[in-house]
């Protein structure tokens, strides 16, 4: 199946949702750097998904508005993840690439891809975009910082840890 990366000047939520519903694996704004665009093409070509960090923040904000009942039901899926897989899921939800996650965790990119693949399989997800949505739906990622930034909970009542998904 062909992979589609949307590159647009239109930063409108309805375009993002329509593109994702139509099967796009990525959505990037045209103000992205050339390096970010090249990385996005590689990510999508490898079968992963990618959203512009600003778009990711808004998508998570939308899904965070789901009733707590829906988040509680789906949070049991997270119990199948190891601590490292949960950590990688949080970093994916931040909008980090596999290379960036590898650098943050001091592991190889292949190790990160392995963790992401296992996480997707355990949670029954298709790609990284669905992983971000699942992190939000389960309450693992919740809005909580100024200017739409996110905070993450470890699910065990620990203090929220801020993410940097608003970076460019």
PDB file of C-alpha atoms in Angstrom:
ATOM      1  CA  UNK A   1       0.000   0.000   0.000  1.00  0.00           C
ATOM      2  CA  UNK A   2       1.425   3.417  -0.900  1.00  0.00           C
ATOM      3  CA  UNK A   3       2.313   5.782   1.932  1.00  0.00           C
ATOM      4  CA  UNK A   4       1.148   9.397   1.737  1.00  0.00           C
ATOM      5  CA  UNK A   5       2.766  12.416   3.365  1.00  0.00           C
ATOM      6  CA  UNK A   6       0.697  15.605   3.190  1.00  0.00           C
ATOM      7  CA  UNK A   7       2.762  18.789   2.856  1.00  0.00           C
ATOM      8  CA  UNK A   8       0.597  21.879   3.084  1.00  0.00           C
ATOM      9  CA  UNK A   9       0.451  25.537   4.002  1.00  0.00           C
ATOM     10  CA  UNK A  10      -3.006  25.020   5.533  1.00  0.00           C
ATOM     11  CA  UNK A  11      -2.737  24.513   9.283  1.00  0.00           C
ATOM     12  CA  UNK A  12      -6.392  23.587   9.696  1.00  0.00           C
ATOM     13  CA  UNK A  13      -7.596  20.753  11.927  1.00  0.00           C
ATOM     14  CA  UNK A  14     -10.258  19.676   9.443  1.00  0.00           C
ATOM     15  CA  UNK A  15      -7.556  19.087   6.790  1.00  0.00           C
ATOM     16  CA  UNK A  16      -5.533  17.003   9.242  1.00  0.00           C
ATOM     17  CA  UNK A  17      -8.521  14.847  10.204  1.00  0.00           C
ATOM     18  CA  UNK A  18      -9.624  14.439   6.584  1.00  0.00           C
ATOM     19  CA  UNK A  19      -6.100  13.429   5.549  1.00  0.00           C
ATOM     20  CA  UNK A  20      -5.821  10.885   8.387  1.00  0.00           C
ATOM     21  CA  UNK A  21      -9.266   9.457   7.610  1.00  0.00           C
ATOM     22  CA  UNK A  22      -8.225   9.109   3.977  1.00  0.00           C
ATOM     23  CA  UNK A  23      -5.203   7.074   5.055  1.00  0.00           C
ATOM     24  CA  UNK A  24      -2.355   9.593   5.069  1.00  0.00           C
ATOM     25  CA  UNK A  25       0.626   8.488   7.150  1.00  0.00           C
ATOM     26  CA  UNK A  26       1.984  11.971   7.675  1.00  0.00           C
ATOM     27  CA  UNK A  27       1.004  15.613   7.810  1.00  0.00           C
ATOM     28  CA  UNK A  28       3.652  18.330   7.694  1.00  0.00           C
ATOM     29  CA  UNK A  29       3.392  22.083   7.273  1.00  0.00           C
ATOM     30  CA  UNK A  30       5.365  23.769   4.500  1.00  0.00           C
ATOM     31  CA  UNK A  31       7.313  25.893   6.983  1.00  0.00           C
ATOM     32  CA  UNK A  32       9.204  22.744   8.031  1.00  0.00           C
ATOM     33  CA  UNK A  33      12.929  22.773   7.411  1.00  0.00           C
ATOM     34  CA  UNK A  34      14.361  20.768   4.529  1.00  0.00           C
ATOM     35  CA  UNK A  35      15.932  18.396   7.066  1.00  0.00           C
ATOM     36  CA  UNK A  36      12.560  17.864   8.776  1.00  0.00           C
ATOM     37  CA  UNK A  37      10.931  17.200   5.381  1.00  0.00           C
ATOM     38  CA  UNK A  38      13.610  14.640   4.439  1.00  0.00           C
ATOM     39  CA  UNK A  39      13.189  12.954   7.843  1.00  0.00           C
ATOM     40  CA  UNK A  40       9.410  12.899   7.363  1.00  0.00           C
ATOM     41  CA  UNK A  41       9.721  11.226   3.962  1.00  0.00           C
ATOM     42  CA  UNK A  42      12.042   8.582   5.455  1.00  0.00           C
ATOM     43  CA  UNK A  43       9.692   7.990   8.414  1.00  0.00           C
ATOM     44  CA  UNK A  44       6.619   7.584   6.215  1.00  0.00           C
ATOM     45  CA  UNK A  45       8.485   5.456   3.655  1.00  0.00           C
ATOM     46  CA  UNK A  46       9.579   3.156   6.501  1.00  0.00           C
ATOM     47  CA  UNK A  47       5.922   2.539   7.350  1.00  0.00           C
ATOM     48  CA  UNK A  48       5.714   4.834  10.368  1.00  0.00           C
ATOM     49  CA  UNK A  49       3.539   7.904  10.750  1.00  0.00           C
ATOM     50  CA  UNK A  50       4.405  11.503  11.461  1.00  0.00           C
ATOM     51  CA  UNK A  51       2.514  14.658  12.346  1.00  0.00           C
ATOM     52  CA  UNK A  52       3.838  18.176  12.547  1.00  0.00           C
ATOM     53  CA  UNK A  53       4.537  18.890  16.262  1.00  0.00           C
ATOM     54  CA  UNK A  54       1.964  21.696  16.371  1.00  0.00           C
ATOM     55  CA  UNK A  55      -0.613  19.434  14.765  1.00  0.00           C
ATOM     56  CA  UNK A  56       0.245  16.625  17.209  1.00  0.00           C
ATOM     57  CA  UNK A  57      -0.412  18.967  20.126  1.00  0.00           C
ATOM     58  CA  UNK A  58      -3.864  19.867  18.809  1.00  0.00           C
ATOM     59  CA  UNK A  59      -4.817  16.286  17.923  1.00  0.00           C
ATOM     60  CA  UNK A  60      -3.936  15.156  21.432  1.00  0.00           C
ATOM     61  CA  UNK A  61      -5.888  18.073  22.875  1.00  0.00           C
ATOM     62  CA  UNK A  62      -8.951  17.002  20.899  1.00  0.00           C
ATOM     63  CA  UNK A  63      -8.728  13.400  22.004  1.00  0.00           C
ATOM     64  CA  UNK A  64      -8.094  14.431  25.600  1.00  0.00           C
ATOM     65  CA  UNK A  65     -11.629  15.818  25.586  1.00  0.00           C
ATOM     66  CA  UNK A  66     -13.010  12.262  25.404  1.00  0.00           C
ATOM     67  CA  UNK A  67     -15.018  11.212  28.436  1.00  0.00           C
ATOM     68  CA  UNK A  68     -12.943   9.721  31.258  1.00  0.00           C
ATOM     69  CA  UNK A  69     -14.946   6.500  30.886  1.00  0.00           C
ATOM     70  CA  UNK A  70     -13.444   5.889  27.431  1.00  0.00           C
ATOM     71  CA  UNK A  71      -9.907   6.616  28.693  1.00  0.00           C
ATOM     72  CA  UNK A  72     -10.317   4.265  31.665  1.00  0.00           C
ATOM     73  CA  UNK A  73     -11.544   1.366  29.522  1.00  0.00           C
ATOM     74  CA  UNK A  74      -8.631   1.586  27.140  1.00  0.00           C
ATOM     75  CA  UNK A  75      -5.953   2.160  29.816  1.00  0.00           C
ATOM     76  CA  UNK A  76      -5.913  -1.559  30.584  1.00  0.00           C
ATOM     77  CA  UNK A  77      -4.185  -2.054  27.228  1.00  0.00           C
ATOM     78  CA  UNK A  78      -1.164  -0.166  28.552  1.00  0.00           C
ATOM     79  CA  UNK A  79      -0.565  -2.784  31.243  1.00  0.00           C
ATOM     80  CA  UNK A  80       0.803  -5.100  28.559  1.00  0.00           C
ATOM     81  CA  UNK A  81       3.692  -2.705  27.865  1.00  0.00           C
ATOM     82  CA  UNK A  82       7.089  -2.892  29.533  1.00  0.00           C
ATOM     83  CA  UNK A  83       8.420   0.207  31.280  1.00  0.00           C
ATOM     84  CA  UNK A  84      10.715   0.904  28.308  1.00  0.00           C
ATOM     85  CA  UNK A  85       7.892   0.495  25.797  1.00  0.00           C
ATOM     86  CA  UNK A  86       5.792   2.933  27.820  1.00  0.00           C
ATOM     87  CA  UNK A  87       8.693   5.398  27.876  1.00  0.00           C
ATOM     88  CA  UNK A  88       9.090   5.083  24.101  1.00  0.00           C
ATOM     89  CA  UNK A  89       5.335   5.572  23.656  1.00  0.00           C
ATOM     90  CA  UNK A  90       5.563   8.822  25.628  1.00  0.00           C
ATOM     91  CA  UNK A  91       8.426  10.038  23.452  1.00  0.00           C
ATOM     92  CA  UNK A  92       6.502   9.107  20.308  1.00  0.00           C
ATOM     93  CA  UNK A  93       3.578  11.124  21.702  1.00  0.00           C
ATOM     94  CA  UNK A  94       5.986  14.048  22.094  1.00  0.00           C
ATOM     95  CA  UNK A  95       6.496  13.889  18.346  1.00  0.00           C
ATOM     96  CA  UNK A  96      10.091  12.656  18.463  1.00  0.00           C
ATOM     97  CA  UNK A  97      11.519  10.613  15.597  1.00  0.00           C
ATOM     98  CA  UNK A  98      13.198   7.253  16.151  1.00  0.00           C
ATOM     99  CA  UNK A  99      16.609   8.923  15.807  1.00  0.00           C
ATOM    100  CA  UNK A 100      15.696  11.530  18.434  1.00  0.00           C
ATOM    101  CA  UNK A 101      14.324   8.891  20.804  1.00  0.00           C
ATOM    102  CA  UNK A 102      17.476   6.794  20.370  1.00  0.00           C
ATOM    103  CA  UNK A 103      19.635   9.782  21.286  1.00  0.00           C
ATOM    104  CA  UNK A 104      17.476  10.586  24.315  1.00  0.00           C
ATOM    105  CA  UNK A 105      17.538   6.982  25.604  1.00  0.00           C
ATOM    106  CA  UNK A 106      21.141   6.184  24.615  1.00  0.00           C
ATOM    107  CA  UNK A 107      20.129   3.222  22.459  1.00  0.00           C
ATOM    108  CA  UNK A 108      20.302   2.485  18.738  1.00  0.00           C
ATOM    109  CA  UNK A 109      17.647   3.571  16.273  1.00  0.00           C
ATOM    110  CA  UNK A 110      16.978  -0.124  15.555  1.00  0.00           C
ATOM    111  CA  UNK A 111      16.252  -0.708  19.260  1.00  0.00           C
ATOM    112  CA  UNK A 112      13.763   2.164  19.256  1.00  0.00           C
ATOM    113  CA  UNK A 113      12.078   0.803  16.127  1.00  0.00           C
ATOM    114  CA  UNK A 114      11.837  -2.580  17.809  1.00  0.00           C
ATOM    115  CA  UNK A 115      10.191  -1.024  20.894  1.00  0.00           C
ATOM    116  CA  UNK A 116       7.787   0.945  18.691  1.00  0.00           C
ATOM    117  CA  UNK A 117       6.878  -2.163  16.673  1.00  0.00           C
ATOM    118  CA  UNK A 118       6.230  -4.216  19.812  1.00  0.00           C
ATOM    119  CA  UNK A 119       4.166  -1.389  21.309  1.00  0.00           C
ATOM    120  CA  UNK A 120       2.057  -1.075  18.166  1.00  0.00           C
ATOM    121  CA  UNK A 121       1.521  -4.846  18.075  1.00  0.00           C
ATOM    122  CA  UNK A 122       0.609  -5.096  21.763  1.00  0.00           C
ATOM    123  CA  UNK A 123      -1.860  -2.232  21.511  1.00  0.00           C
ATOM    124  CA  UNK A 124      -3.273  -3.320  18.142  1.00  0.00           C
ATOM    125  CA  UNK A 125      -2.259  -0.084  16.431  1.00  0.00           C
ATOM    126  CA  UNK A 126      -1.325   0.577  12.803  1.00  0.00           C
ATOM    127  CA  UNK A 127       1.202   3.403  13.112  1.00  0.00           C
ATOM    128  CA  UNK A 128       2.772   6.124  15.263  1.00  0.00           C
ATOM    129  CA  UNK A 129      -0.170   8.466  14.752  1.00  0.00           C
ATOM    130  CA  UNK A 130      -2.498   5.920  16.298  1.00  0.00           C
ATOM    131  CA  UNK A 131       0.041   5.491  19.109  1.00  0.00           C
ATOM    132  CA  UNK A 132      -0.187   9.203  19.912  1.00  0.00           C
ATOM    133  CA  UNK A 133      -3.963   8.992  19.926  1.00  0.00           C
ATOM    134  CA  UNK A 134      -3.874   5.894  22.153  1.00  0.00           C
ATOM    135  CA  UNK A 135      -1.544   7.636  24.619  1.00  0.00           C
ATOM    136  CA  UNK A 136      -4.082  10.421  24.867  1.00  0.00           C
ATOM    137  CA  UNK A 137      -7.169   8.215  24.969  1.00  0.00           C
ATOM    138  CA  UNK A 138      -5.729   6.146  27.809  1.00  0.00           C
ATOM    139  CA  UNK A 139      -4.863   9.206  29.867  1.00  0.00           C
ATOM    140  CA  UNK A 140      -1.120   8.556  29.575  1.00  0.00           C
ATOM    141  CA  UNK A 141      -0.756  11.894  27.773  1.00  0.00           C
ATOM    142  CA  UNK A 142      -2.927  14.731  29.016  1.00  0.00           C
ATOM    143  CA  UNK A 143      -2.965  18.473  28.416  1.00  0.00           C
ATOM    144  CA  UNK A 144      -1.771  20.335  31.446  1.00  0.00           C
ATOM    145  CA  UNK A 145       0.776  23.014  30.702  1.00  0.00           C
ATOM    146  CA  UNK A 146       0.385  26.578  29.396  1.00  0.00           C
ATOM    147  CA  UNK A 147       0.014  27.276  25.680  1.00  0.00           C
ATOM    148  CA  UNK A 148      -1.384  23.831  24.856  1.00  0.00           C
ATOM    149  CA  UNK A 149       1.734  21.909  25.856  1.00  0.00           C
ATOM    150  CA  UNK A 150       1.250  18.459  27.325  1.00  0.00           C
ATOM    151  CA  UNK A 151       2.114  16.662  30.493  1.00  0.00           C
ATOM    152  CA  UNK A 152       2.464  12.917  30.786  1.00  0.00           C
ATOM    153  CA  UNK A 153       1.436  10.687  33.656  1.00  0.00           C
ATOM    154  CA  UNK A 154       3.043   7.327  34.283  1.00  0.00           C
ATOM    155  CA  UNK A 155      -0.409   5.933  35.013  1.00  0.00           C
ATOM    156  CA  UNK A 156       0.491   5.143  38.637  1.00  0.00           C
ATOM    157  CA  UNK A 157      -0.390   8.509  40.096  1.00  0.00           C
ATOM    158  CA  UNK A 158       3.145   9.876  39.785  1.00  0.00           C
ATOM    159  CA  UNK A 159       3.563  13.583  39.079  1.00  0.00           C
ATOM    160  CA  UNK A 160       3.029  14.679  35.521  1.00  0.00           C
ATOM    161  CA  UNK A 161       6.142  15.055  33.394  1.00  0.00           C
ATOM    162  CA  UNK A 162       6.033  17.812  30.779  1.00  0.00           C
ATOM    163  CA  UNK A 163       6.628  16.966  27.167  1.00  0.00           C
ATOM    164  CA  UNK A 164       8.123  19.219  24.506  1.00  0.00           C
ATOM    165  CA  UNK A 165       5.748  18.525  21.654  1.00  0.00           C
ATOM    166  CA  UNK A 166       5.436  22.244  20.948  1.00  0.00           C
ATOM    167  CA  UNK A 167       9.027  22.505  19.751  1.00  0.00           C
ATOM    168  CA  UNK A 168       9.808  23.086  16.106  1.00  0.00           C
TER     169      UNK A 168
END
